[in-house]
Coordinates of C-alpha atoms in Angstrom, one line a residue:
Chain A
K1 CA -12.4 3.3 -13.4
Q2 CA -11.4 4.8 -10.1
E3 CA -8.5 7.2 -10.1
V4 CA -6.8 8.8 -7.2
T5 CA -4.9 12.1 -7.5
Q6 CA -2.7 13.7 -4.9
I7 CA -1.6 17.3 -5.0
P8 CA 1.0 18.5 -4.5
A9 CA 3.5 15.9 -5.6
A10 CA 6.1 17.4 -3.3
L11 CA 6.0 19.9 -0.4
S12 CA 8.7 21.4 1.6
V13 CA 7.9 23.4 4.8
P14 CA 9.7 24.8 7.8
E15 CA 9.4 23.0 11.1
G16 CA 6.4 24.0 13.1
E17 CA 4.2 24.8 10.2
N18 CA 0.7 23.4 9.9
L19 CA 0.0 21.8 6.5
V20 CA -2.6 20.2 4.3
L21 CA -2.2 17.4 1.9
N22 CA -4.9 16.8 -0.7
C23 CA -6.4 13.7 -2.2
S24 CA -9.1 13.5 -4.8
F25 CA -10.9 10.5 -6.3
T26 CA -13.1 10.2 -9.4
D27 CA -15.8 7.8 -8.2
S28 CA -17.6 8.6 -5.0
A29 CA -18.7 5.0 -4.5
I30 CA -16.1 4.0 -2.0
Y31 CA -16.1 1.8 1.1
N32 CA -13.4 3.7 2.9
L33 CA -10.3 5.9 2.4
Q34 CA -7.0 5.5 4.0
W35 CA -3.9 7.7 4.5
F36 CA -0.6 5.9 4.7
R37 CA 3.0 7.0 5.3
Q38 CA 5.9 5.6 3.5
D39 CA 9.5 6.2 4.4
P40 CA 12.2 5.8 1.7
G41 CA 12.7 2.2 0.8
K42 CA 10.2 1.0 3.4
G43 CA 6.7 -0.3 3.4
L44 CA 3.5 1.5 4.3
T45 CA 2.2 2.5 7.7
S46 CA -1.5 3.1 8.0
L47 CA -2.2 6.5 9.6
L48 CA -5.9 7.0 9.4
L49 CA -8.9 5.1 8.0
I50 CA -12.1 6.9 7.3
Q51 CA -15.2 4.9 6.6
S52 CA -17.5 6.3 3.9
S53 CA -20.1 7.2 6.5
Q54 CA -17.6 9.3 8.4
R55 CA -16.5 12.9 7.9
E56 CA -13.1 12.8 9.7
Q57 CA -10.7 10.9 11.8
T58 CA -8.0 12.2 14.2
S59 CA -4.9 10.7 15.6
G60 CA -2.5 12.9 17.5
R61 CA -1.4 15.8 15.3
L62 CA -3.1 14.2 12.3
N63 CA -6.6 14.9 11.1
A64 CA -8.1 13.5 8.0
S65 CA -11.4 14.6 6.5
L66 CA -13.6 13.0 3.8
D67 CA -16.1 14.6 1.5
K68 CA -17.3 11.7 -0.4
S69 CA -19.8 13.6 -2.6
S70 CA -17.1 15.8 -3.9
G71 CA -14.5 13.1 -4.1
R72 CA -12.0 14.8 -1.8
S73 CA -10.0 14.1 1.3
T74 CA -7.4 16.2 3.2
L75 CA -4.8 15.2 5.6
Y76 CA -4.0 18.0 8.1
I77 CA -0.7 17.8 10.0
A78 CA -0.3 20.2 12.9
A79 CA 3.0 21.6 14.1
S80 CA 5.0 19.7 11.6
Q81 CA 8.3 18.1 12.7
P82 CA 11.4 16.9 10.7
G83 CA 10.3 13.3 11.7
D84 CA 7.2 13.8 9.6
S85 CA 9.2 13.9 6.5
A86 CA 8.0 11.0 4.3
T87 CA 5.8 10.3 1.4
Y88 CA 2.1 10.3 2.2
L89 CA -0.2 8.1 0.2
C90 CA -3.9 8.2 -0.1
A91 CA -5.9 5.1 -1.1
V92 CA -9.6 4.3 -1.5
L93 CA -11.4 1.0 -1.3
P94 CA -14.1 1.0 -4.0
Q95 CA -17.5 -0.4 -3.2
G96 CA -18.3 -3.7 -4.8
G97 CA -16.3 -6.1 -2.6
S98 CA -13.2 -6.1 -4.8
E99 CA -10.9 -5.5 -1.8
K100 CA -8.6 -3.7 -4.1
L101 CA -7.1 -0.5 -2.8
V102 CA -6.6 2.2 -5.4
F103 CA -3.6 4.4 -4.6
G104 CA -2.6 7.9 -5.5
K105 CA 1.1 8.6 -6.4
G106 CA 1.7 10.3 -3.0
T107 CA 2.9 13.6 -1.7
K108 CA 6.6 13.8 -0.7
L109 CA 6.8 15.9 2.4
T110 CA 10.0 17.5 3.6
V111 CA 10.0 19.3 7.0
N112 CA 13.1 21.4 7.4
P113 CA 14.5 22.0 10.9
Chain B
G1 CA -1.1 -2.9 15.4
A2 CA -0.8 -6.1 13.3
V3 CA 2.6 -6.9 12.0
V4 CA 3.4 -8.2 8.5
S5 CA 7.0 -9.2 7.6
Q6 CA 8.7 -9.8 4.3
H7 CA 11.8 -11.8 3.6
P8 CA 14.2 -11.0 2.1
S9 CA 14.3 -7.2 2.4
R10 CA 16.7 -6.9 -0.5
V11 CA 17.9 -9.3 -3.1
I12 CA 20.2 -9.1 -6.1
C13 CA 20.1 -11.8 -8.6
K14 CA 21.4 -12.7 -12.1
S15 CA 19.1 -12.5 -15.1
G16 CA 17.3 -15.8 -15.7
T17 CA 17.2 -16.9 -12.1
S18 CA 14.1 -17.2 -9.9
V19 CA 13.6 -15.3 -6.7
K20 CA 11.1 -16.2 -3.9
I21 CA 9.7 -13.5 -1.6
E22 CA 7.9 -14.4 1.6
C23 CA 5.1 -12.5 3.2
R24 CA 4.1 -13.4 6.8
S25 CA 1.4 -12.1 9.1
L26 CA 3.0 -12.4 12.5
D27 CA 0.2 -12.0 15.0
F28 CA -3.0 -12.6 13.0
Q29 CA -4.4 -15.0 10.5
A30 CA -4.8 -13.5 7.0
T31 CA -7.2 -15.2 4.6
T32 CA -6.3 -12.6 2.0
M33 CA -3.0 -11.2 1.1
F34 CA -2.1 -8.7 -1.6
W35 CA 1.0 -8.3 -3.7
Y36 CA 2.0 -4.9 -5.0
R37 CA 4.7 -3.5 -7.1
Q38 CA 6.1 0.0 -6.9
F39 CA 8.4 1.7 -9.3
P40 CA 10.4 4.8 -8.2
K41 CA 8.3 7.8 -7.6
Q42 CA 5.2 5.8 -8.6
S43 CA 2.2 4.6 -6.7
L44 CA 1.6 1.0 -5.7
M45 CA 0.2 -1.2 -8.4
L46 CA -1.7 -4.3 -7.3
M47 CA -0.4 -7.4 -9.0
A48 CA -2.5 -10.1 -7.5
T49 CA -4.8 -11.0 -4.7
S50 CA -3.9 -14.2 -2.8
N51 CA -6.5 -16.2 -0.9
E52 CA -5.5 -19.0 1.4
G53 CA -6.2 -22.4 -0.1
S54 CA -7.1 -21.2 -3.6
K55 CA -5.5 -19.8 -6.7
A56 CA -4.5 -16.2 -6.8
T57 CA -6.4 -13.6 -8.8
Y58 CA -4.1 -11.6 -11.0
E59 CA -4.6 -8.1 -12.3
Q60 CA -4.8 -7.5 -16.0
G61 CA -1.4 -7.4 -17.6
V62 CA 0.3 -9.4 -14.8
E63 CA 1.7 -12.7 -16.1
K64 CA 0.7 -15.5 -13.7
D65 CA 3.3 -17.8 -15.0
K66 CA 6.0 -15.3 -14.3
F67 CA 4.8 -14.2 -10.9
L68 CA 3.9 -17.4 -9.1
I69 CA 1.9 -16.9 -5.9
N70 CA 1.3 -19.5 -3.2
H71 CA -0.8 -18.8 -0.2
A72 CA -0.1 -22.1 1.6
S73 CA -1.3 -21.1 5.1
L74 CA -3.2 -18.4 6.9
T75 CA 0.1 -16.7 7.8
L76 CA 2.2 -17.1 4.7
S77 CA 2.1 -16.1 1.1
T78 CA 5.0 -16.4 -1.3
L79 CA 5.7 -14.6 -4.6
T80 CA 8.2 -16.2 -6.9
V81 CA 9.6 -14.2 -9.8
T82 CA 10.5 -16.8 -12.3
S83 CA 13.3 -16.3 -14.9
A84 CA 13.8 -12.7 -13.7
H85 CA 15.0 -10.0 -16.0
P86 CA 16.3 -6.5 -15.4
E87 CA 12.8 -5.0 -16.1
D88 CA 11.5 -7.0 -13.1
S89 CA 13.7 -4.9 -10.8
S90 CA 11.3 -3.1 -8.5
F91 CA 10.0 -2.8 -5.0
Y92 CA 7.6 -5.5 -4.1
I93 CA 5.2 -5.0 -1.1
C94 CA 2.7 -7.4 0.3
S95 CA -0.2 -6.6 2.6
A96 CA -2.5 -8.8 4.6
R97 CA -6.0 -8.4 5.9
A98 CA -7.7 -10.3 8.7
P99 CA -11.3 -11.3 8.0
V100 CA -13.9 -9.2 9.8
W101 CA -15.4 -12.3 11.4
S102 CA -12.2 -13.0 13.2
G103 CA -12.1 -9.6 14.7
G104 CA -10.2 -8.0 11.9
S105 CA -11.0 -4.8 10.2
E106 CA -10.9 -3.6 6.6
T107 CA -7.4 -2.2 7.2
Q108 CA -4.7 -3.8 5.2
Y109 CA -1.4 -4.2 7.0
F110 CA 1.6 -3.8 4.8
G111 CA 5.0 -5.5 4.9
P112 CA 8.3 -3.5 4.8
G113 CA 8.8 -4.4 1.1
T114 CA 11.5 -6.3 -0.8
R115 CA 13.9 -4.5 -3.1
L116 CA 14.7 -6.7 -6.1
L117 CA 17.5 -5.9 -8.4
V118 CA 18.1 -8.1 -11.4
L119 CA 21.5 -7.8 -13.1

């Protein structure tokens, strides 16, 4: 059974700092991995999607890497801003055509001005 | 990007009543929609997968008679919580995926969620 773990559960940093969020998964047989952002009481916004054949994806100040063999992904946020404060969720789509995303519990990020 | 809406965004109801939540894909056709439930400080738990024109597939432990799902069209799926009880209070989120053959990708687009409070 696929399990996704995110460390740390919460992170507080000063504005301007570069930071890394971690995601690990137990079964390397995945189709893709996604990073989402969730603001309090809101739905999910897809940030980056990495296919299993890819190593990383970049969007603006965000860079996500994927090491499928070791079951790890990182989300790097450069020059953090208070507006980046949110919960960041990692999810994998297992191979096998189930279409069922498996989510981690998320990392709650607070960027202090 | 694609937009998915949910209605209502927040609902408070009395115990024993039924509540219907709508999920709409606004600018694309979604053959598959997903319903999730999220408890405070917890991750999203998939409840069921809804395919247009067929019966929903429920995850283990989810009562299909309690959580009725109808995917009547390519842009609308509804979740009805029947005879709601306080333990059903939660944040319900839907997502939609466009089929690859229509130009869609594997990305699921999520709705803004519906906060249900059962008194």
